[in-house]
Amino acid sequence: MVKKSLDKIPSSGIVLEHGCSIGIMVRHMAKLHNVFGIDKSYHAIEIAKKSDSENVDYFVADSLSHPFGKAKFDSVIGLNLFEIIEPKLFLRSLSKQVKKDGFLVLSDPYDFERGEKSVREPLYEESVRIELGRLGFSISKETKNPAYLPWNLKLHQRAALRYKVDLIIGKKR
């Protein structure tokens, strides 16, 4: 479901994915876009770099102190990161990276029960949408209301993680 939604983003320009892990979405987006992926995990980026994809480059970096400076992108993606990056700080940072009329794509299960390692100020379905409005985004008609889309992640041959995420696509005004 999330990949199908990403396919609706106009196919031009440059895309940046925060928290790209091993590059699954980056490779998917690279079929139609030039894509950069960043993740804090050196190991995940090493795996991602082994794929033979064109139009892709990866960087080991923190989303709040990334190597792109003031560069702006046609689309910025941040999937399932609100539990590990302070959501308001993350949204402010991402909003600065999106060009006017560019897209911001977010998803999250809003799973903030991680004890001490959780964020201090969680945002949920409605509050994320309100914050995006404050930051100059209009929410797409398809994602205006919270959703519970299936997200299936195959960890290895005998293990998979299945949960439901909310998807939000915003366009910078």
Tab-separated table of N, CA and C in Angstrom:
chain	number	residue	atom	x	y	z
A	1	MET	N	0.799	-1.196	0.000
A	1	MET	CA	0.000	0.000	0.000
A	1	MET	C	0.851	1.273	0.000
A	2	VAL	N	1.900	1.302	0.804
A	2	VAL	CA	2.746	2.485	0.876
A	2	VAL	C	3.472	2.668	-0.451
A	3	LYS	N	3.993	1.589	-1.033
A	3	LYS	CA	4.678	1.687	-2.322
A	3	LYS	C	3.739	2.214	-3.398
A	4	LYS	N	2.503	1.768	-3.411
A	4	LYS	CA	1.527	2.258	-4.397
A	4	LYS	C	1.293	3.752	-4.233
A	5	SER	N	1.255	4.211	-3.002
A	5	SER	CA	1.085	5.646	-2.757
A	5	SER	C	2.303	6.431	-3.225
A	6	LEU	N	3.493	5.884	-3.024
A	6	LEU	CA	4.707	6.547	-3.490
A	6	LEU	C	4.743	6.636	-5.009
A	7	ASP	N	4.152	5.657	-5.671
A	7	ASP	CA	4.124	5.653	-7.135
A	7	ASP	C	3.324	6.815	-7.709
A	8	LYS	N	2.464	7.418	-6.923
A	8	LYS	CA	1.625	8.525	-7.387
A	8	LYS	C	2.360	9.863	-7.388
A	9	ILE	N	3.541	9.901	-6.773
A	9	ILE	CA	4.324	11.136	-6.749
A	9	ILE	C	4.872	11.379	-8.155
A	10	PRO	N	4.721	12.606	-8.687
A	10	PRO	CA	5.205	12.881	-10.047
A	10	PRO	C	6.667	12.484	-10.228
A	11	SER	N	6.963	11.873	-11.368
A	11	SER	CA	8.294	11.299	-11.596
A	11	SER	C	9.272	12.298	-12.195
A	12	SER	N	9.691	13.221	-11.385
A	12	SER	CA	10.749	14.126	-11.799
A	12	SER	C	11.468	14.598	-10.556
A	13	GLY	N	12.675	15.024	-10.727
A	13	GLY	CA	13.387	15.608	-9.618
A	13	GLY	C	14.111	14.617	-8.729
A	14	ILE	N	14.427	15.093	-7.546
A	14	ILE	CA	15.271	14.352	-6.615
A	14	ILE	C	14.502	14.078	-5.329
A	15	VAL	N	14.653	12.854	-4.825
A	15	VAL	CA	13.963	12.395	-3.622
A	15	VAL	C	15.008	12.096	-2.543
A	16	LEU	N	14.670	12.401	-1.296
A	16	LEU	CA	15.506	12.066	-0.144
A	16	LEU	C	14.678	11.228	0.808
A	17	GLU	N	15.207	10.050	1.174
A	17	GLU	CA	14.540	9.245	2.201
A	17	GLU	C	15.375	9.225	3.471
A	18	HIS	N	14.745	9.647	4.564
A	18	HIS	CA	15.357	9.568	5.890
A	18	HIS	C	15.060	8.193	6.469
A	19	GLY	N	16.042	7.614	7.159
A	19	GLY	CA	15.841	6.313	7.786
A	19	GLY	C	15.634	5.223	6.757
A	20	CYS	N	16.443	5.228	5.719
A	20	CYS	CA	16.237	4.321	4.581
A	20	CYS	C	16.596	2.871	4.873
A	21	SER	N	17.281	2.607	5.971
A	21	SER	CA	17.676	1.243	6.333
A	21	SER	C	18.448	0.584	5.190
A	22	ILE	N	17.992	-0.567	4.724
A	22	ILE	CA	18.726	-1.300	3.680
A	22	ILE	C	18.306	-0.885	2.267
A	23	GLY	N	17.501	0.162	2.158
A	23	GLY	CA	17.224	0.760	0.863
A	23	GLY	C	16.050	0.225	0.072
A	24	ILE	N	15.125	-0.448	0.708
A	24	ILE	CA	13.992	-1.034	-0.022
A	24	ILE	C	13.172	0.045	-0.725
A	25	MET	N	12.772	1.082	-0.012
A	25	MET	CA	11.973	2.145	-0.624
A	25	MET	C	12.820	2.996	-1.566
A	26	VAL	N	14.079	3.204	-1.237
A	26	VAL	CA	14.967	3.962	-2.125
A	26	VAL	C	15.030	3.284	-3.490
A	27	ARG	N	15.249	1.984	-3.492
A	27	ARG	CA	15.320	1.257	-4.774
A	27	ARG	C	13.983	1.316	-5.514
A	28	HIS	N	12.896	1.226	-4.788
A	28	HIS	CA	11.583	1.330	-5.415
A	28	HIS	C	11.408	2.708	-6.065
A	29	MET	N	11.751	3.756	-5.344
A	29	MET	CA	11.611	5.118	-5.866
A	29	MET	C	12.580	5.393	-7.015
A	30	ALA	N	13.723	4.722	-7.032
A	30	ALA	CA	14.744	4.960	-8.058
A	30	ALA	C	14.300	4.522	-9.455
A	31	LYS	N	13.214	3.793	-9.541
A	31	LYS	CA	12.690	3.423	-10.861
A	31	LYS	C	12.215	4.661	-11.609
A	32	LEU	N	11.787	5.701	-10.877
A	32	LEU	CA	11.241	6.910	-11.497
A	32	LEU	C	11.941	8.200	-11.086
A	33	HIS	N	12.827	8.142	-10.097
A	33	HIS	CA	13.437	9.347	-9.543
A	33	HIS	C	14.928	9.120	-9.304
A	34	ASN	N	15.665	10.217	-9.089
A	34	ASN	CA	17.008	10.150	-8.511
A	34	ASN	C	16.804	10.234	-7.006
A	35	VAL	N	17.429	9.316	-6.259
A	35	VAL	CA	17.111	9.194	-4.837
A	35	VAL	C	18.381	9.143	-3.983
A	36	PHE	N	18.332	9.857	-2.866
A	36	PHE	CA	19.337	9.760	-1.816
A	36	PHE	C	18.683	9.085	-0.623
A	37	GLY	N	19.417	8.201	0.029
A	37	GLY	CA	18.948	7.567	1.249
A	37	GLY	C	19.934	7.824	2.362
A	38	ILE	N	19.415	8.170	3.544
A	38	ILE	CA	20.292	8.324	4.707
A	38	ILE	C	19.757	7.483	5.855
A	39	ASP	N	20.693	6.984	6.656
A	39	ASP	CA	20.348	6.211	7.837
A	39	ASP	C	21.529	6.296	8.797
A	40	LYS	N	21.254	6.209	10.089
A	40	LYS	CA	22.326	6.241	11.093
A	40	LYS	C	23.105	4.936	11.159
A	41	SER	N	22.537	3.869	10.623
A	41	SER	CA	23.165	2.560	10.726
A	41	SER	C	24.162	2.321	9.591
A	42	TYR	N	25.423	2.266	9.958
A	42	TYR	CA	26.474	1.979	8.981
A	42	TYR	C	26.225	0.615	8.336
A	43	HIS	N	25.854	-0.356	9.141
A	43	HIS	CA	25.609	-1.709	8.641
A	43	HIS	C	24.476	-1.721	7.614
A	44	ALA	N	23.369	-1.045	7.905
A	44	ALA	CA	22.243	-1.002	6.964
A	44	ALA	C	22.653	-0.331	5.654
A	45	ILE	N	23.397	0.754	5.735
A	45	ILE	CA	23.841	1.451	4.517
A	45	ILE	C	24.788	0.575	3.706
A	46	GLU	N	25.643	-0.165	4.369
A	46	GLU	CA	26.540	-1.090	3.644
A	46	GLU	C	25.733	-2.124	2.858
A	47	ILE	N	24.686	-2.650	3.453
A	47	ILE	CA	23.816	-3.607	2.755
A	47	ILE	C	23.118	-2.915	1.590
A	48	ALA	N	22.594	-1.718	1.834
A	48	ALA	CA	21.891	-0.975	0.783
A	48	ALA	C	22.803	-0.719	-0.413
A	49	LYS	N	24.063	-0.382	-0.149
A	49	LYS	CA	25.000	-0.063	-1.228
A	49	LYS	C	25.337	-1.274	-2.094
A	50	LYS	N	25.088	-2.465	-1.592
A	50	LYS	CA	25.389	-3.672	-2.375
A	50	LYS	C	24.396	-3.896	-3.510
A	51	SER	N	23.234	-3.250	-3.445
A	51	SER	CA	22.253	-3.419	-4.520
A	51	SER	C	22.780	-2.716	-5.765
A	52	ASP	N	22.415	-3.234	-6.893
A	52	ASP	CA	22.907	-2.698	-8.161
A	52	ASP	C	21.862	-1.761	-8.753
A	53	SER	N	21.533	-0.703	-8.031
A	53	SER	CA	20.501	0.225	-8.481
A	53	SER	C	21.131	1.474	-9.082
A	54	GLU	N	20.501	1.975	-10.123
A	54	GLU	CA	20.917	3.238	-10.711
A	54	GLU	C	20.136	4.362	-10.050
A	55	ASN	N	20.594	5.582	-10.202
A	55	ASN	CA	19.916	6.772	-9.694
A	55	ASN	C	19.841	6.807	-8.168
A	56	VAL	N	20.784	6.165	-7.473
A	56	VAL	CA	20.725	6.033	-6.017
A	56	VAL	C	22.086	6.353	-5.405
A	57	ASP	N	22.064	7.021	-4.247
A	57	ASP	CA	23.267	7.183	-3.449
A	57	ASP	C	22.857	7.166	-1.982
A	58	TYR	N	23.707	6.594	-1.135
A	58	TYR	CA	23.406	6.423	0.287
A	58	TYR	C	24.451	7.126	1.139
A	59	PHE	N	24.005	7.563	2.326
A	59	PHE	CA	24.893	8.219	3.270
A	59	PHE	C	24.570	7.753	4.682
A	60	VAL	N	25.602	7.537	5.486
A	60	VAL	CA	25.414	7.296	6.910
A	60	VAL	C	25.305	8.676	7.541
A	61	ALA	N	24.139	8.962	8.105
A	61	ALA	CA	23.916	10.296	8.675
A	61	ALA	C	22.720	10.265	9.608
A	62	ASP	N	22.689	11.227	10.497
A	62	ASP	CA	21.560	11.458	11.386
A	62	ASP	C	20.583	12.378	10.656
A	63	SER	N	19.309	12.112	10.761
A	63	SER	CA	18.303	12.918	10.064
A	63	SER	C	18.273	14.372	10.523
A	64	LEU	N	18.656	14.633	11.757
A	64	LEU	CA	18.634	16.007	12.252
A	64	LEU	C	19.942	16.746	11.995
A	65	SER	N	20.973	16.041	11.555
A	65	SER	CA	22.237	16.699	11.163
A	65	SER	C	22.788	15.975	9.937
A	66	HIS	N	22.067	16.109	8.863
A	66	HIS	CA	22.358	15.422	7.598
A	66	HIS	C	23.388	16.202	6.775
A	67	PRO	N	23.929	15.585	5.728
A	67	PRO	CA	24.984	16.223	4.931
A	67	PRO	C	24.489	17.149	3.822
A	68	PHE	N	23.199	17.449	3.752
A	68	PHE	CA	22.665	18.187	2.608
A	68	PHE	C	22.512	19.687	2.832
A	69	GLY	N	22.856	20.160	4.025
A	69	GLY	CA	22.792	21.587	4.290
A	69	GLY	C	21.414	22.151	4.027
A	70	LYS	N	21.362	23.208	3.207
A	70	LYS	CA	20.095	23.875	2.912
A	70	LYS	C	19.485	23.409	1.592
A	71	ALA	N	19.974	22.318	1.047
A	71	ALA	CA	19.436	21.799	-0.212
A	71	ALA	C	17.962	21.458	-0.059
A	72	LYS	N	17.220	21.638	-1.132
A	72	LYS	CA	15.789	21.322	-1.140
A	72	LYS	C	15.542	20.222	-2.166
A	73	PHE	N	14.542	19.391	-1.868
A	73	PHE	CA	14.237	18.223	-2.684
A	73	PHE	C	12.805	18.285	-3.190
A	74	ASP	N	12.557	17.583	-4.286
A	74	ASP	CA	11.210	17.520	-4.840
A	74	ASP	C	10.290	16.688	-3.955
A	75	SER	N	10.848	15.679	-3.312
A	75	SER	CA	10.101	14.856	-2.362
A	75	SER	C	11.026	14.419	-1.246
A	76	VAL	N	10.470	14.381	-0.038
A	76	VAL	CA	11.203	13.902	1.130
A	76	VAL	C	10.329	12.851	1.805
A	77	ILE	N	10.949	11.748	2.180
A	77	ILE	CA	10.235	10.618	2.764
A	77	ILE	C	10.813	10.316	4.148
A	78	GLY	N	9.938	10.066	5.102
A	78	GLY	CA	10.338	9.657	6.454
A	78	GLY	C	9.343	8.622	6.949
A	79	LEU	N	9.706	7.358	6.844
A	79	LEU	CA	8.776	6.277	7.180
A	79	LEU	C	9.114	5.655	8.531
A	80	ASN	N	8.137	5.673	9.421
A	80	ASN	CA	8.208	4.965	10.703
A	80	ASN	C	9.372	5.416	11.586
A	81	LEU	N	9.510	6.726	11.732
A	81	LEU	CA	10.628	7.259	12.509
A	81	LEU	C	10.226	8.069	13.732
A	82	PHE	N	8.932	8.315	13.938
A	82	PHE	CA	8.503	9.184	15.034
A	82	PHE	C	8.846	8.639	16.415
A	83	GLU	N	9.081	7.362	16.551
A	83	GLU	CA	9.407	6.794	17.865
A	83	GLU	C	10.881	6.952	18.211
A	84	ILE	N	11.701	7.263	17.206
A	84	ILE	CA	13.147	7.331	17.468
A	84	ILE	C	13.741	8.719	17.225
A	85	ILE	N	12.950	9.611	16.622
A	85	ILE	CA	13.379	11.004	16.430
A	85	ILE	C	12.255	11.878	16.970
A	86	GLU	N	12.597	12.846	17.766
A	86	GLU	CA	11.593	13.749	18.342
A	86	GLU	C	10.717	14.298	17.198
A	87	PRO	N	9.420	13.951	17.161
A	87	PRO	CA	8.580	14.253	15.995
A	87	PRO	C	8.513	15.720	15.562
A	88	LYS	N	8.359	16.653	16.502
A	88	LYS	CA	8.269	18.061	16.097
A	88	LYS	C	9.579	18.549	15.484
A	89	LEU	N	10.695	18.168	16.084
A	89	LEU	CA	11.999	18.536	15.515
A	89	LEU	C	12.177	17.917	14.123
A	90	PHE	N	11.804	16.666	14.010
A	90	PHE	CA	11.917	15.938	12.741
A	90	PHE	C	11.069	16.613	11.661
A	91	LEU	N	9.817	16.934	11.969
A	91	LEU	CA	8.941	17.569	10.986
A	91	LEU	C	9.463	18.938	10.564
A	92	ARG	N	9.959	19.717	11.519
A	92	ARG	CA	10.533	21.023	11.175
A	92	ARG	C	11.728	20.877	10.249
A	93	SER	N	12.588	19.918	10.547
A	93	SER	CA	13.761	19.681	9.710
A	93	SER	C	13.347	19.243	8.297
A	94	LEU	N	12.417	18.294	8.208
A	94	LEU	CA	11.975	17.808	6.900
A	94	LEU	C	11.310	18.920	6.100
A	95	SER	N	10.508	19.756	6.764
A	95	SER	CA	9.776	20.800	6.043
A	95	SER	C	10.735	21.774	5.354
A	96	LYS	N	11.905	21.994	5.935
A	96	LYS	CA	12.902	22.887	5.338
A	96	LYS	C	13.556	22.274	4.101
A	97	GLN	N	13.438	20.961	3.951
A	97	GLN	CA	14.088	20.278	2.828
A	97	GLN	C	13.199	20.137	1.597
A	98	VAL	N	11.913	20.426	1.734
A	98	VAL	CA	10.966	20.225	0.632
A	98	VAL	C	10.802	21.516	-0.158
A	99	LYS	N	10.969	21.434	-1.481
A	99	LYS	CA	10.751	22.580	-2.356
A	99	LYS	C	9.275	22.979	-2.355
A	100	LYS	N	9.003	24.209	-2.736
A	100	LYS	CA	7.614	24.643	-2.928
A	100	LYS	C	6.979	23.718	-3.963
A	101	ASP	N	5.784	23.279	-3.705
A	101	ASP	CA	5.040	22.314	-4.522
A	101	ASP	C	5.651	20.910	-4.480
A	102	GLY	N	6.615	20.695	-3.583
A	102	GLY	CA	7.194	19.365	-3.392
A	102	GLY	C	6.367	18.562	-2.406
A	103	PHE	N	6.724	17.300	-2.256
A	103	PHE	CA	5.944	16.373	-1.432
A	103	PHE	C	6.726	15.902	-0.216
A	104	LEU	N	5.991	15.708	0.866
A	104	LEU	CA	6.514	15.102	2.080
A	104	LEU	C	5.657	13.874	2.347
A	105	VAL	N	6.302	12.711	2.447
A	105	VAL	CA	5.592	11.458	2.672
A	105	VAL	C	6.043	10.891	4.014
A	106	LEU	N	5.070	10.653	4.885
A	106	LEU	CA	5.342	10.144	6.226
A	106	LEU	C	4.463	8.934	6.502
A	107	SER	N	4.983	8.019	7.279
A	107	SER	CA	4.146	6.944	7.808
A	107	SER	C	4.625	6.650	9.213
A	108	ASP	N	3.701	6.120	10.016
A	108	ASP	CA	4.097	5.737	11.361
A	108	ASP	C	2.996	4.915	12.024
A	109	PRO	N	3.391	3.954	12.878
A	109	PRO	CA	2.390	3.204	13.650
A	109	PRO	C	2.065	3.885	14.979
A	110	TYR	N	2.774	4.981	15.309
A	110	TYR	CA	2.597	5.712	16.575
A	110	TYR	C	2.779	4.772	17.774
A	111	ASP	N	3.889	4.072	17.767
A	111	ASP	CA	4.223	3.115	18.821
A	111	ASP	C	5.246	3.758	19.752
A	112	PHE	N	4.758	4.542	20.716
A	112	PHE	CA	5.649	5.307	21.578
A	112	PHE	C	5.956	4.624	22.900
A	113	GLU	N	5.713	3.364	23.025
A	113	GLU	CA	5.931	2.650	24.278
A	113	GLU	C	7.317	2.012	24.324
A	114	ARG	N	8.348	2.815	24.235
A	114	ARG	CA	9.707	2.291	24.225
A	114	ARG	C	10.482	2.670	25.475
A	115	GLY	N	9.795	3.069	26.507
A	115	GLY	CA	10.464	3.381	27.763
A	115	GLY	C	11.373	4.590	27.641
A	116	GLU	N	12.551	4.505	28.239
A	116	GLU	CA	13.493	5.625	28.271
A	116	GLU	C	13.958	6.038	26.884
A	117	LYS	N	13.969	5.107	25.929
A	117	LYS	CA	14.459	5.426	24.590
A	117	LYS	C	13.396	6.063	23.706
A	118	SER	N	12.197	6.226	24.230
A	118	SER	CA	11.123	6.838	23.456
A	118	SER	C	11.293	8.355	23.433
A	119	VAL	N	10.535	9.004	22.598
A	119	VAL	CA	10.605	10.457	22.483
A	119	VAL	C	9.875	11.115	23.649
A	120	ARG	N	10.196	12.383	23.896
A	120	ARG	CA	9.580	13.102	25.010
A	120	ARG	C	8.202	13.661	24.659
A	121	GLU	N	8.022	14.091	23.403
A	121	GLU	CA	6.774	14.724	22.984
A	121	GLU	C	6.190	13.998	21.776
A	122	PRO	N	5.463	12.909	21.975
A	122	PRO	CA	4.912	12.168	20.842
A	122	PRO	C	3.835	12.952	20.098
A	123	LEU	N	3.724	12.699	18.817
A	123	LEU	CA	2.631	13.220	18.003
A	123	LEU	C	1.854	12.019	17.472
A	124	TYR	N	0.555	12.204	17.339
A	124	TYR	CA	-0.299	11.132	16.841
A	124	TYR	C	-1.013	11.587	15.572
A	125	GLU	N	-1.913	10.758	15.075
A	125	GLU	CA	-2.558	10.958	13.777
A	125	GLU	C	-2.980	12.402	13.522
A	126	GLU	N	-3.808	12.944	14.389
A	126	GLU	CA	-4.349	14.289	14.178
A	126	GLU	C	-3.293	15.376	14.407
A	127	SER	N	-2.488	15.209	15.461
A	127	SER	CA	-1.507	16.251	15.782
A	127	SER	C	-0.412	16.355	14.720
A	128	VAL	N	-0.074	15.257	14.049
A	128	VAL	CA	0.899	15.318	12.950
A	128	VAL	C	0.319	16.154	11.807
A	129	ARG	N	-0.929	15.921	11.482
A	129	ARG	CA	-1.579	16.665	10.400
A	129	ARG	C	-1.682	18.159	10.726
A	130	ILE	N	-1.991	18.475	11.977
A	130	ILE	CA	-2.063	19.877	12.398
A	130	ILE	C	-0.682	20.525	12.285
A	131	GLU	N	0.330	19.842	12.764
A	131	GLU	CA	1.697	20.376	12.711
A	131	GLU	C	2.140	20.593	11.264
A	132	LEU	N	1.810	19.668	10.373
A	132	LEU	CA	2.161	19.837	8.960
A	132	LEU	C	1.466	21.058	8.362
A	133	GLY	N	0.216	21.296	8.744
A	133	GLY	CA	-0.487	22.495	8.293
A	133	GLY	C	0.236	23.755	8.741
A	134	ARG	N	0.701	23.775	9.986
A	134	ARG	CA	1.455	24.923	10.514
A	134	ARG	C	2.755	25.142	9.746
A	135	LEU	N	3.322	24.042	9.244
A	135	LEU	CA	4.596	24.112	8.533
A	135	LEU	C	4.420	24.390	7.037
A	136	GLY	N	3.189	24.634	6.605
A	136	GLY	CA	2.967	25.028	5.220
A	136	GLY	C	2.637	23.906	4.252
A	137	PHE	N	2.100	22.811	4.751
A	137	PHE	CA	1.732	21.689	3.886
A	137	PHE	C	0.223	21.537	3.824
A	138	SER	N	-0.263	21.194	2.644
A	138	SER	CA	-1.649	20.758	2.526
A	138	SER	C	-1.609	19.242	2.417
A	139	ILE	N	-2.511	18.591	3.112
A	139	ILE	CA	-2.542	17.122	3.152
A	139	ILE	C	-3.379	16.618	1.978
A	140	SER	N	-2.888	15.587	1.306
A	140	SER	CA	-3.616	15.040	0.160
A	140	SER	C	-4.987	14.535	0.589
A	141	LYS	N	-5.914	14.586	-0.330
A	141	LYS	CA	-7.286	14.135	-0.059
A	141	LYS	C	-7.282	12.682	0.415
A	142	GLU	N	-6.435	11.846	-0.188
A	142	GLU	CA	-6.383	10.417	0.151
A	142	GLU	C	-5.852	10.151	1.563
A	143	THR	N	-5.050	11.082	2.096
A	143	THR	CA	-4.452	10.835	3.416
A	143	THR	C	-4.892	11.860	4.456
A	144	LYS	N	-5.919	12.621	4.156
A	144	LYS	CA	-6.421	13.631	5.092
A	144	LYS	C	-6.898	12.993	6.405
A	145	ASN	N	-7.498	11.804	6.297
A	145	ASN	CA	-7.957	11.080	7.480
A	145	ASN	C	-6.959	9.980	7.839
A	146	PRO	N	-6.773	9.733	9.129
A	146	PRO	CA	-5.866	8.661	9.543
A	146	PRO	C	-6.260	7.309	8.932
A	147	ALA	N	-5.257	6.520	8.637
A	147	ALA	CA	-5.476	5.198	8.039
A	147	ALA	C	-4.667	4.165	8.818
A	148	TYR	N	-4.994	2.928	8.584
A	148	TYR	CA	-4.272	1.829	9.233
A	148	TYR	C	-3.888	0.848	8.135
A	149	LEU	N	-2.818	1.192	7.424
A	149	LEU	CA	-2.373	0.392	6.291
A	149	LEU	C	-1.449	-0.720	6.762
A	150	PRO	N	-1.544	-1.892	6.169
A	150	PRO	CA	-0.648	-2.983	6.571
A	150	PRO	C	0.791	-2.689	6.155
A	151	TRP	N	1.713	-2.980	7.052
A	151	TRP	CA	3.150	-2.835	6.780
A	151	TRP	C	3.771	-4.155	7.183
A	152	ASN	N	4.283	-4.886	6.217
A	152	ASN	CA	4.881	-6.195	6.468
A	152	ASN	C	6.359	-6.125	6.146
A	153	LEU	N	7.169	-6.454	7.109
A	153	LEU	CA	8.614	-6.395	6.964
A	153	LEU	C	9.192	-7.783	7.211
A	154	LYS	N	9.782	-8.359	6.185
A	154	LYS	CA	10.398	-9.671	6.335
A	154	LYS	C	11.796	-9.468	6.918
A	155	LEU	N	11.988	-9.950	8.132
A	155	LEU	CA	13.261	-9.795	8.809
A	155	LEU	C	14.291	-10.799	8.301
A	156	HIS	N	13.864	-12.033	8.169
A	156	HIS	CA	14.657	-13.093	7.555
A	156	HIS	C	13.710	-14.223	7.222
A	157	GLN	N	14.232	-15.359	6.813
A	157	GLN	CA	13.405	-16.453	6.298
A	157	GLN	C	12.308	-16.906	7.268
A	158	ARG	N	12.590	-16.872	8.563
A	158	ARG	CA	11.623	-17.396	9.533
A	158	ARG	C	10.943	-16.330	10.380
A	159	ALA	N	11.202	-15.062	10.107
A	159	ALA	CA	10.601	-14.025	10.951
A	159	ALA	C	10.122	-12.835	10.112
A	160	ALA	N	8.985	-12.326	10.477
A	160	ALA	CA	8.429	-11.141	9.821
A	160	ALA	C	7.768	-10.268	10.877
A	161	LEU	N	7.720	-8.988	10.594
A	161	LEU	CA	7.083	-8.028	11.474
A	161	LEU	C	5.876	-7.474	10.720
A	162	ARG	N	4.714	-7.551	11.341
A	162	ARG	CA	3.489	-7.055	10.708
A	162	ARG	C	2.817	-6.055	11.635
A	163	TYR	N	2.574	-4.876	11.124
A	163	TYR	CA	1.857	-3.883	11.897
A	163	TYR	C	1.120	-2.954	10.955
A	164	LYS	N	0.411	-1.982	11.504
A	164	LYS	CA	-0.387	-1.058	10.693
A	164	LYS	C	0.152	0.347	10.885
A	165	VAL	N	0.235	1.081	9.773
A	165	VAL	CA	0.766	2.428	9.824
A	165	VAL	C	-0.233	3.443	9.265
A	166	ASP	N	-0.080	4.647	9.715
A	166	ASP	CA	-0.809	5.788	9.165
A	166	ASP	C	0.086	6.380	8.088
A	167	LEU	N	-0.478	6.737	6.950
A	167	LEU	CA	0.266	7.332	5.848
A	167	LEU	C	-0.224	8.754	5.631
A	168	ILE	N	0.721	9.681	5.497
A	168	ILE	CA	0.384	11.082	5.249
A	168	ILE	C	1.230	11.582	4.082
A	169	ILE	N	0.574	12.176	3.102
A	169	ILE	CA	1.277	12.811	1.992
A	169	ILE	C	0.879	14.280	1.989
A	170	GLY	N	1.889	15.125	2.159
A	170	GLY	CA	1.659	16.566	2.171
A	170	GLY	C	2.346	17.230	0.998
A	171	LYS	N	1.770	18.307	0.525
A	171	LYS	CA	2.363	19.104	-0.551
A	171	LYS	C	2.677	20.489	0.002
A	172	LYS	N	3.913	20.938	-0.214
A	172	LYS	CA	4.363	22.229	0.311
A	172	LYS	C	3.707	23.365	-0.461
A	173	ARG	N	3.076	24.254	0.280
A	173	ARG	CA	2.409	25.411	-0.350
A	173	ARG	C	3.392	26.534	-0.570
